[in-house]
Coordinates of C-alpha atoms in Angstrom, one line a residue:
Chain A
M130 CA 8.9 25.7 -15.6
I131 CA 5.4 24.2 -15.9
T132 CA 3.1 24.9 -18.8
L133 CA -0.3 23.4 -19.2
T134 CA -1.9 24.0 -22.6
N135 CA -5.6 23.5 -23.0
V136 CA -5.8 20.5 -20.7
R137 CA -9.1 18.8 -20.2
K138 CA -9.9 16.0 -17.8
Q139 CA -13.2 14.1 -17.5
F140 CA -14.2 11.5 -14.9
G141 CA -17.1 9.6 -16.3
R142 CA -19.6 12.3 -17.2
D143 CA -18.1 14.9 -14.9
I144 CA -15.8 17.4 -16.5
A145 CA -13.2 18.1 -13.7
V146 CA -11.0 20.3 -15.7
Q147 CA -11.9 22.0 -19.0
D148 CA -9.5 23.9 -21.3
V149 CA -7.1 25.0 -18.6
S150 CA -3.9 26.8 -19.7
L151 CA -1.4 28.1 -17.2
H152 CA 2.2 28.8 -16.8
V153 CA 4.4 28.5 -13.7
E154 CA 7.7 30.4 -13.8
R155 CA 10.9 28.9 -12.6
G156 CA 11.6 29.7 -8.9
E157 CA 8.2 31.0 -7.9
I158 CA 5.7 29.8 -5.4
Y159 CA 2.5 29.4 -7.3
G160 CA -0.9 29.0 -5.7
I161 CA -4.1 27.4 -7.0
I162 CA -7.2 28.1 -4.9
G163 CA -10.9 27.5 -5.3
A164 CA -13.9 25.9 -3.8
S165 CA -13.9 22.1 -3.4
G166 CA -14.8 20.6 -6.7
A167 CA -13.3 23.5 -8.7
G168 CA -10.8 21.1 -10.2
K169 CA -7.7 22.5 -8.5
S170 CA -6.4 19.2 -7.2
T171 CA -6.9 17.6 -10.6
V172 CA -4.9 20.4 -12.2
L173 CA -2.0 19.6 -9.8
R174 CA -2.2 15.9 -10.5
L175 CA -2.2 16.6 -14.2
M176 CA 1.2 18.3 -13.7
N177 CA 3.0 15.1 -13.0
L178 CA 0.5 13.0 -15.0
L179 CA -0.9 11.2 -11.9
E180 CA -4.0 12.0 -14.0
T181 CA -3.6 11.7 -17.8
P182 CA -5.3 14.6 -19.6
D183 CA -8.0 13.7 -22.1
A184 CA -6.8 16.6 -24.2
G185 CA -4.0 19.2 -24.1
T186 CA -0.3 19.0 -23.2
V187 CA 1.7 19.2 -20.1
E188 CA 5.2 20.5 -20.2
I189 CA 7.4 20.5 -17.1
D190 CA 11.1 21.4 -16.7
G191 CA 11.6 21.3 -20.5
A192 CA 10.0 18.0 -21.1
L193 CA 6.7 17.4 -22.8
L194 CA 5.3 14.8 -20.3
T195 CA 2.3 14.0 -22.4
S196 CA 4.6 12.6 -25.1
L197 CA 7.0 10.6 -23.0
S198 CA 7.1 6.8 -22.8
T199 CA 6.2 5.2 -19.4
K200 CA 9.9 4.7 -18.6
Q201 CA 10.8 8.3 -19.5
L202 CA 7.9 9.6 -17.5
R203 CA 9.1 7.6 -14.4
A204 CA 12.5 9.0 -14.8
K205 CA 11.1 12.5 -15.0
R206 CA 9.0 12.0 -11.9
H207 CA 12.1 11.4 -9.9
V208 CA 12.8 15.2 -10.1
I209 CA 9.2 16.3 -9.5
G210 CA 8.5 16.0 -5.8
M211 CA 4.9 15.8 -4.5
I212 CA 3.4 16.1 -1.0
F213 CA -0.2 15.3 0.0
Q214 CA -2.8 16.4 2.5
Q215 CA -2.8 12.9 4.1
F216 CA 1.1 12.8 4.0
N217 CA 1.0 9.3 2.5
L218 CA 4.0 8.0 4.3
V219 CA 4.5 4.2 4.4
A220 CA 3.5 3.5 8.0
N221 CA 5.5 0.3 8.2
K222 CA 8.7 2.1 7.3
T223 CA 10.8 4.2 9.6
V224 CA 11.3 7.9 8.8
F225 CA 14.7 7.0 7.4
E226 CA 13.3 4.2 5.2
N227 CA 10.6 6.5 3.9
V228 CA 13.1 9.1 2.8
V229 CA 15.5 6.7 1.3
A230 CA 12.8 5.1 -0.9
P231 CA 12.9 7.7 -3.7
L232 CA 16.7 7.4 -3.8
R233 CA 16.4 3.7 -4.4
L234 CA 13.7 4.2 -7.0
A235 CA 16.0 6.6 -8.8
G236 CA 18.8 4.2 -8.7
R237 CA 21.2 6.5 -6.9
P238 CA 24.5 5.0 -5.8
R239 CA 23.9 3.2 -2.5
A240 CA 26.9 4.8 -0.7
T241 CA 25.3 8.2 -1.0
H242 CA 22.0 7.3 0.5
E243 CA 22.6 7.7 4.1
E244 CA 24.2 11.1 3.8
R245 CA 21.5 12.4 1.5
V246 CA 18.7 11.1 3.8
L247 CA 20.2 12.8 6.8
E248 CA 20.8 16.0 4.9
C249 CA 17.1 16.1 3.9
L250 CA 15.9 15.3 7.4
R251 CA 18.2 18.0 8.8
F252 CA 16.6 20.4 6.4
V253 CA 13.2 19.7 7.9
G254 CA 14.6 19.5 11.4
L255 CA 13.8 15.9 12.0
E256 CA 17.2 14.2 12.0
A257 CA 16.7 12.9 15.5
F258 CA 13.5 11.1 14.4
K259 CA 15.1 9.0 11.7
D260 CA 14.4 5.7 13.5
K261 CA 10.8 6.5 14.5
Y262 CA 7.7 5.2 12.7
P263 CA 5.1 7.6 11.2
A264 CA 2.6 6.6 13.9
Q265 CA 4.9 8.0 16.5
L266 CA 4.9 11.5 14.9
S267 CA 2.6 14.5 15.0
G268 CA 0.8 15.6 11.9
G269 CA 3.3 18.5 11.3
Q270 CA 6.2 16.1 11.7
K271 CA 4.7 13.6 9.3
Q272 CA 4.3 16.3 6.7
R273 CA 7.9 17.4 7.2
V274 CA 9.0 13.8 6.7
A275 CA 7.0 13.8 3.5
I276 CA 8.7 17.0 2.4
A277 CA 12.1 15.4 3.2
R278 CA 11.1 12.4 1.0
A279 CA 10.0 14.7 -1.8
L280 CA 13.3 16.6 -1.6
A281 CA 15.5 13.5 -1.6
N282 CA 16.2 13.4 -5.3
E283 CA 16.8 17.2 -5.5
P284 CA 13.7 18.0 -7.4
H285 CA 13.3 21.1 -9.5
V286 CA 9.6 21.3 -8.8
L287 CA 7.6 20.5 -5.7
L288 CA 3.8 19.9 -6.1
C289 CA 1.8 20.3 -2.9
D290 CA -1.8 19.0 -2.7
E291 CA -3.5 20.7 0.3
P292 CA -0.3 20.4 2.3
T293 CA -1.6 22.1 5.4
S294 CA -5.3 21.3 5.3
S295 CA -5.2 18.6 8.0
L296 CA -2.9 20.6 10.3
D297 CA -3.5 23.1 13.1
P298 CA -2.4 26.7 12.7
N299 CA 0.9 26.2 14.5
T300 CA 2.0 23.2 12.4
T301 CA 0.7 25.0 9.3
A302 CA 3.1 27.8 9.9
E303 CA 5.9 25.2 10.6
V304 CA 5.2 23.5 7.3
L305 CA 4.9 26.7 5.3
G306 CA 8.2 27.9 6.8
V307 CA 9.9 24.8 5.5
L308 CA 8.3 25.2 2.0
K309 CA 9.4 28.8 1.9
S310 CA 13.0 28.0 2.8
I311 CA 13.0 25.2 0.2
N312 CA 12.0 27.8 -2.4
E313 CA 14.5 30.4 -1.2
R314 CA 17.5 28.2 -0.3
L315 CA 17.2 25.4 -2.9
G316 CA 15.5 27.4 -5.7
V317 CA 12.8 24.8 -6.0
T318 CA 9.7 25.9 -7.9
I319 CA 6.6 25.2 -5.8
V320 CA 3.0 24.8 -6.7
I321 CA 0.5 24.8 -3.8
V322 CA -3.1 23.8 -4.1
T323 CA -5.2 24.8 -1.2
H324 CA -8.6 26.1 -0.1
E325 CA -6.9 28.1 2.7
M326 CA -6.7 31.8 1.8
D327 CA -4.1 32.5 4.5
V328 CA -1.7 30.0 3.1
I329 CA -1.9 31.6 -0.3
K330 CA -1.4 35.1 1.1
Q331 CA 1.6 34.2 3.2
V332 CA 3.8 32.4 0.7
C333 CA 2.6 32.7 -2.9
D334 CA 4.0 35.0 -5.6
R335 CA 1.1 34.3 -7.9
V336 CA -2.2 32.6 -7.6
T337 CA -4.8 31.2 -9.9
V338 CA -8.4 31.2 -8.8
M339 CA -10.3 28.2 -10.2
A340 CA -14.0 27.8 -10.6
D341 CA -16.0 25.0 -12.2
G342 CA -12.9 23.3 -13.7
S343 CA -11.7 26.5 -15.4
V344 CA -9.2 29.3 -14.6
Y345 CA -11.2 32.2 -13.2
E346 CA -8.4 34.6 -12.8
T347 CA -4.6 34.7 -12.1
I348 CA -3.2 37.4 -10.0
D349 CA 0.2 38.6 -8.7
L350 CA 0.8 38.8 -5.0
V351 CA 3.3 40.0 -2.6
P352 CA 3.6 37.2 0.0
S353 CA 3.1 38.5 3.5
G354 CA 5.4 35.9 5.0
V355 CA 4.8 33.1 7.4
P356 CA 3.8 34.5 10.8
A357 CA 5.8 33.6 13.8
I358 CA 3.6 31.4 15.9
D359 CA 4.5 29.7 19.1
N360 CA 2.8 27.4 21.6
N361 CA 2.9 30.0 24.4
P362 CA -0.6 30.3 25.9
A363 CA -0.1 34.0 26.0
W364 CA 0.0 34.0 22.2
F365 CA -3.4 32.4 22.0
V366 CA -4.9 34.9 24.4
D367 CA -3.4 37.7 22.4
Q368 CA -4.8 36.4 19.2
L369 CA -8.3 36.0 20.7
K370 CA -8.3 39.5 22.1
K371 CA -7.2 40.9 18.8
A372 CA -9.9 39.1 16.9
G373 CA -12.4 40.4 19.4
E374 CA -11.3 44.0 18.8
A375 CA -11.5 43.5 15.1
D376 CA -15.1 42.3 15.3
A377 CA -16.1 45.2 17.5
Chain B
M29 CA 2.7 -42.4 27.2
P30 CA -0.7 -44.0 26.6
E31 CA -0.5 -47.5 25.2
V32 CA -2.5 -46.9 22.0
L33 CA -0.1 -44.2 21.0
I34 CA 2.9 -46.5 21.4
Q35 CA 1.1 -49.3 19.6
Y36 CA 0.4 -47.1 16.6
Q37 CA 3.6 -45.0 16.8
T38 CA 4.7 -45.8 13.2
E39 CA 1.3 -45.1 11.7
I40 CA 0.9 -41.9 13.7
W41 CA 4.3 -40.5 12.6
R42 CA 3.6 -41.5 9.0
S43 CA 0.2 -39.8 9.1
I44 CA 1.7 -36.6 10.6
G45 CA 4.3 -36.7 7.9
E46 CA 1.6 -37.0 5.2
T47 CA -0.3 -34.1 6.7
F48 CA 2.9 -32.0 6.7
I49 CA 3.4 -32.8 3.0
M50 CA -0.1 -31.9 2.1
V51 CA -0.2 -28.8 4.1
G52 CA 3.3 -27.8 3.0
V53 CA 2.5 -28.1 -0.6
S54 CA -0.6 -26.1 0.0
I55 CA 1.4 -23.3 1.6
L56 CA 3.9 -23.3 -1.2
A57 CA 1.1 -23.0 -3.8
A58 CA -0.6 -20.3 -1.8
V59 CA 2.6 -18.2 -1.5
L60 CA 4.0 -18.9 -5.0
V61 CA 0.8 -18.7 -7.0
G62 CA -1.9 -17.3 -4.7
L63 CA 0.1 -14.2 -3.7
P64 CA 0.8 -13.1 -7.3
L65 CA -2.8 -14.0 -8.3
G66 CA -4.3 -12.0 -5.4
T67 CA -2.0 -9.1 -6.3
W68 CA -3.2 -9.3 -9.9
L69 CA -6.8 -9.4 -8.7
Y70 CA -6.2 -6.2 -6.7
L71 CA -4.3 -4.4 -9.4
S72 CA -6.8 -5.2 -12.2
R73 CA -9.7 -3.8 -10.1
K74 CA -11.4 -0.6 -11.2
G75 CA -9.3 2.4 -10.4
Q76 CA -6.1 0.5 -9.7
L77 CA -2.8 0.6 -11.6
L78 CA -3.5 -2.3 -14.0
E79 CA -7.3 -1.7 -14.3
N80 CA -8.7 -4.2 -16.7
R81 CA -12.3 -5.2 -16.5
A82 CA -11.9 -8.4 -18.6
V83 CA -8.9 -9.6 -16.6
F84 CA -10.5 -8.8 -13.3
S85 CA -13.8 -10.5 -14.2
V86 CA -12.2 -13.7 -15.3
L87 CA -9.9 -14.0 -12.3
N88 CA -12.7 -13.1 -9.9
L89 CA -15.0 -15.7 -11.5
V90 CA -12.4 -18.4 -11.4
V91 CA -11.5 -17.8 -7.8
N92 CA -15.2 -17.8 -6.9
I93 CA -15.9 -21.0 -8.7
V94 CA -13.1 -22.9 -7.1
R95 CA -14.1 -21.6 -3.7
S96 CA -17.8 -22.3 -4.1
F97 CA -17.2 -26.0 -4.8
P98 CA -17.8 -28.2 -1.8
F99 CA -14.3 -29.4 -1.3
L100 CA -15.0 -33.1 -1.6
L101 CA -16.6 -32.5 -4.9
L102 CA -13.7 -30.5 -6.1
V103 CA -11.4 -33.4 -5.3
V104 CA -13.5 -35.8 -7.3
F105 CA -14.0 -33.3 -10.1
L106 CA -10.2 -32.8 -10.4
I107 CA -9.4 -36.5 -10.6
P108 CA -8.7 -36.5 -14.4
F109 CA -6.6 -33.4 -14.0
T110 CA -4.7 -34.9 -11.1
R111 CA -4.1 -38.1 -13.1
L112 CA -2.7 -35.9 -15.9
I113 CA -0.1 -34.2 -13.8
I114 CA 0.8 -36.8 -11.2
G115 CA 0.1 -39.9 -13.2
T116 CA -2.3 -41.3 -10.6
A117 CA -5.3 -40.0 -8.7
I118 CA -4.5 -41.9 -5.6
G119 CA -2.0 -41.3 -2.8
T120 CA -0.5 -38.4 -0.9
A121 CA 1.1 -36.8 -4.0
A122 CA -2.2 -36.9 -5.9
A123 CA -3.9 -35.4 -2.9
T124 CA -1.7 -32.3 -3.1
V125 CA -3.2 -31.3 -6.4
P126 CA -6.8 -30.4 -5.3
L127 CA -5.3 -29.0 -2.1
A128 CA -2.9 -26.7 -4.0
I129 CA -5.8 -25.5 -6.2
I130 CA -8.1 -24.6 -3.3
A131 CA -5.1 -23.1 -1.5
I132 CA -4.4 -20.7 -4.4
A133 CA -8.0 -19.6 -4.6
H134 CA -8.3 -19.3 -0.8
Y135 CA -5.2 -17.2 -0.2
S136 CA -5.5 -15.1 -3.3
R137 CA -8.8 -13.7 -2.1
L138 CA -7.3 -12.9 1.3
V139 CA -4.3 -11.2 -0.4
E140 CA -6.6 -9.1 -2.4
Q141 CA -8.5 -8.0 0.7
S142 CA -5.3 -7.2 2.6
L143 CA -4.0 -5.0 -0.3
L144 CA -7.4 -3.2 -0.5
D145 CA -6.6 -2.1 3.1
V146 CA -3.5 -0.2 2.0
P147 CA -4.4 3.5 1.8
R148 CA -4.7 4.7 -1.9
G149 CA -2.5 7.6 -1.1
V150 CA 0.5 5.4 -0.4
V151 CA 0.3 3.9 -3.9
E152 CA -0.2 7.4 -5.3
A153 CA 2.8 8.7 -3.5
A154 CA 4.8 5.8 -4.9
V155 CA 3.7 6.5 -8.4
S156 CA 4.5 10.2 -8.0
M157 CA 8.0 9.2 -7.0
G158 CA 8.5 7.4 -10.3
A159 CA 7.9 3.9 -9.0
S160 CA 7.3 1.1 -11.5
I161 CA 4.5 -1.4 -11.0
K162 CA 7.1 -3.8 -9.6
D163 CA 8.4 -1.2 -7.2
V164 CA 4.9 -0.3 -6.1
I165 CA 4.1 -4.0 -5.4
F166 CA 7.3 -4.9 -3.5
K167 CA 8.4 -1.7 -2.0
F168 CA 5.1 -0.2 -1.0
L169 CA 2.1 -2.6 -1.2
Y170 CA 3.6 -5.6 0.4
V171 CA 5.4 -3.5 3.0
E172 CA 2.3 -1.8 4.0
A173 CA 0.0 -4.9 3.9
R174 CA 2.5 -7.3 5.4
S175 CA 0.6 -8.0 8.7
G176 CA -2.6 -8.6 6.8
L177 CA -0.8 -10.9 4.4
V178 CA 0.7 -12.9 7.4
L179 CA -2.7 -13.1 9.2
G180 CA -4.4 -14.2 5.9
L181 CA -1.8 -16.9 5.4
T182 CA -2.3 -18.1 9.0
T183 CA -6.1 -18.4 8.4
S184 CA -5.4 -20.2 5.2
I185 CA -3.0 -22.7 6.7
I186 CA -5.5 -23.6 9.3
S187 CA -8.1 -24.2 6.5
F188 CA -5.5 -26.3 4.6
I189 CA -5.2 -28.5 7.7
S190 CA -8.9 -28.9 7.8
Y191 CA -9.1 -29.6 4.0
S192 CA -6.3 -32.2 4.3
T193 CA -8.3 -34.3 6.8
I194 CA -10.7 -35.5 4.1
M195 CA -8.0 -36.5 1.6
G196 CA -8.4 -40.1 2.9
V197 CA -11.0 -40.4 0.1
V198 CA -8.2 -40.5 -2.5
G199 CA -5.7 -42.3 -0.3
G200 CA -4.0 -39.1 0.7
G201 CA -3.5 -40.2 4.3
G202 CA -2.8 -37.7 7.0
I203 CA -3.8 -37.3 10.6
G204 CA -7.4 -36.8 9.9
D205 CA -7.6 -39.9 7.8
F206 CA -5.8 -41.9 10.4
A207 CA -8.2 -40.7 13.1
I208 CA -11.2 -41.7 11.0
R209 CA -9.9 -45.1 9.9
Y210 CA -8.3 -46.3 13.1
G211 CA -10.1 -44.2 15.7
Y212 CA -13.6 -43.9 14.5
Q213 CA -14.1 -46.9 12.2
Q214 CA -12.4 -49.3 14.5
F215 CA -14.1 -47.8 17.6
K216 CA -10.8 -46.7 19.2
T217 CA -12.4 -43.5 20.5
E218 CA -9.4 -42.8 22.7
L219 CA -7.1 -42.9 19.7
M220 CA -9.4 -40.6 17.8
M221 CA -9.3 -38.1 20.7
Y222 CA -5.5 -38.1 20.8
M223 CA -5.4 -37.4 17.0
I224 CA -7.9 -34.5 17.4
F225 CA -5.7 -33.2 20.2
I226 CA -2.6 -33.3 18.0
M227 CA -4.5 -31.3 15.4
L228 CA -5.7 -28.8 17.9
L229 CA -2.1 -28.4 19.1
F230 CA -0.9 -27.7 15.5
V231 CA -3.7 -25.2 14.9
Q232 CA -3.0 -23.4 18.2
M233 CA 0.7 -23.2 17.4
I234 CA 0.1 -21.9 13.9
Q235 CA -2.4 -19.3 15.1
F236 CA -0.2 -18.1 17.9
T237 CA 2.8 -17.8 15.6
G238 CA 0.8 -16.0 12.9
T239 CA -0.8 -13.6 15.4
T240 CA 2.6 -12.8 17.1
V241 CA 4.5 -12.3 13.8
A242 CA 1.7 -10.1 12.4
R243 CA 1.7 -8.0 15.6
L244 CA 5.5 -7.6 15.6
I245 CA 5.8 -6.4 12.0
D246 CA 2.8 -4.0 12.3
K247 CA 4.1 -0.5 12.9
R248 CA 1.0 1.3 11.7

């Protein structure tokens, strides 16, 4: 689905990514983990050419992105969804307007917009919030809106840049649950960059560990699943007690 | 109604009209040229979508030069240019030329600053969705920066009113010129005060409108 071949990216004198090759299979959830500065975010951003590689090629969904014209690249990006750590919603647009934006950009027939937006919002469980502004939402809700926006054009791939890193454990589970069901129900290939080990263990089928801008190792995993977390205070007490026992 | 105001009614209305023309043309120039210029300044900066060091340096320099001129000197300096476009360097129409030029420089800088306040991530998200430069500008940047753009324009308009008051030097007329010639130079202090009051009223109204609109459209 995604193939990076010997990609290299340099910022000024700093080599962010050197000679990275990796392959993401269709339909899997692929993780990339590493310390900060290991180049994992850059690798993700190379996948939709938000960063242009200094060398190497990027192939995604059968198209060699590195050889496309600007216009072709824009068209291809319509079916590559992306979400970010800071959500990056347009604060002056309502939830509905945020999600409809990619449909307009892709030039989909106007008559289909409303239905599609509501469908995506329903998928992330935020249909009732369509007229709210991002400032009125919690972090987890914002990320779910961002996911709905990324899903609008029925992408084949969803790139996630630290999708849960500014969320608390409850909302992390909530967002991971949504990502998991996107993968299972819609068959979307997902790439997740994160520094959170738990995130990788819970959802990823395969993970690449990066260090100093290179691939350190790629391993197969059996995802442990997203834990059921609730806001019941008893749950917090339980968790704390359990942690205490483990330490002892 | 005070007697002086009735006595000079015709002149007062005419000078208000002249101020409106001068400020109106300045606003048009600011929006039609200053806004795109400021956007270009922003986009050509390092790390932005149309990064281009040469373009940015030139635009930046030109805007700085225009803005560092003492305005009266700019008016004088531009006389040959004004004559070239308007055919004369005297009168209200001629006065709009230097005003339009300072308006463009003034507003473009404020536009650039407002756009710099838009989080980078928003632009990045737009690009990742396949937005063209035009889409990024109109569907993301201007939407997100809109209250800053309105507040900037408000500040600019008030400066334009202030600039317009000295256009008497090239026969531009306007309320400021009237206040100086009739009020100050003919020792009609009362009349001068009334004119200052009218300007104060305009400025208050513009500031109030600008602040209110900016607040209403800001959902951040």
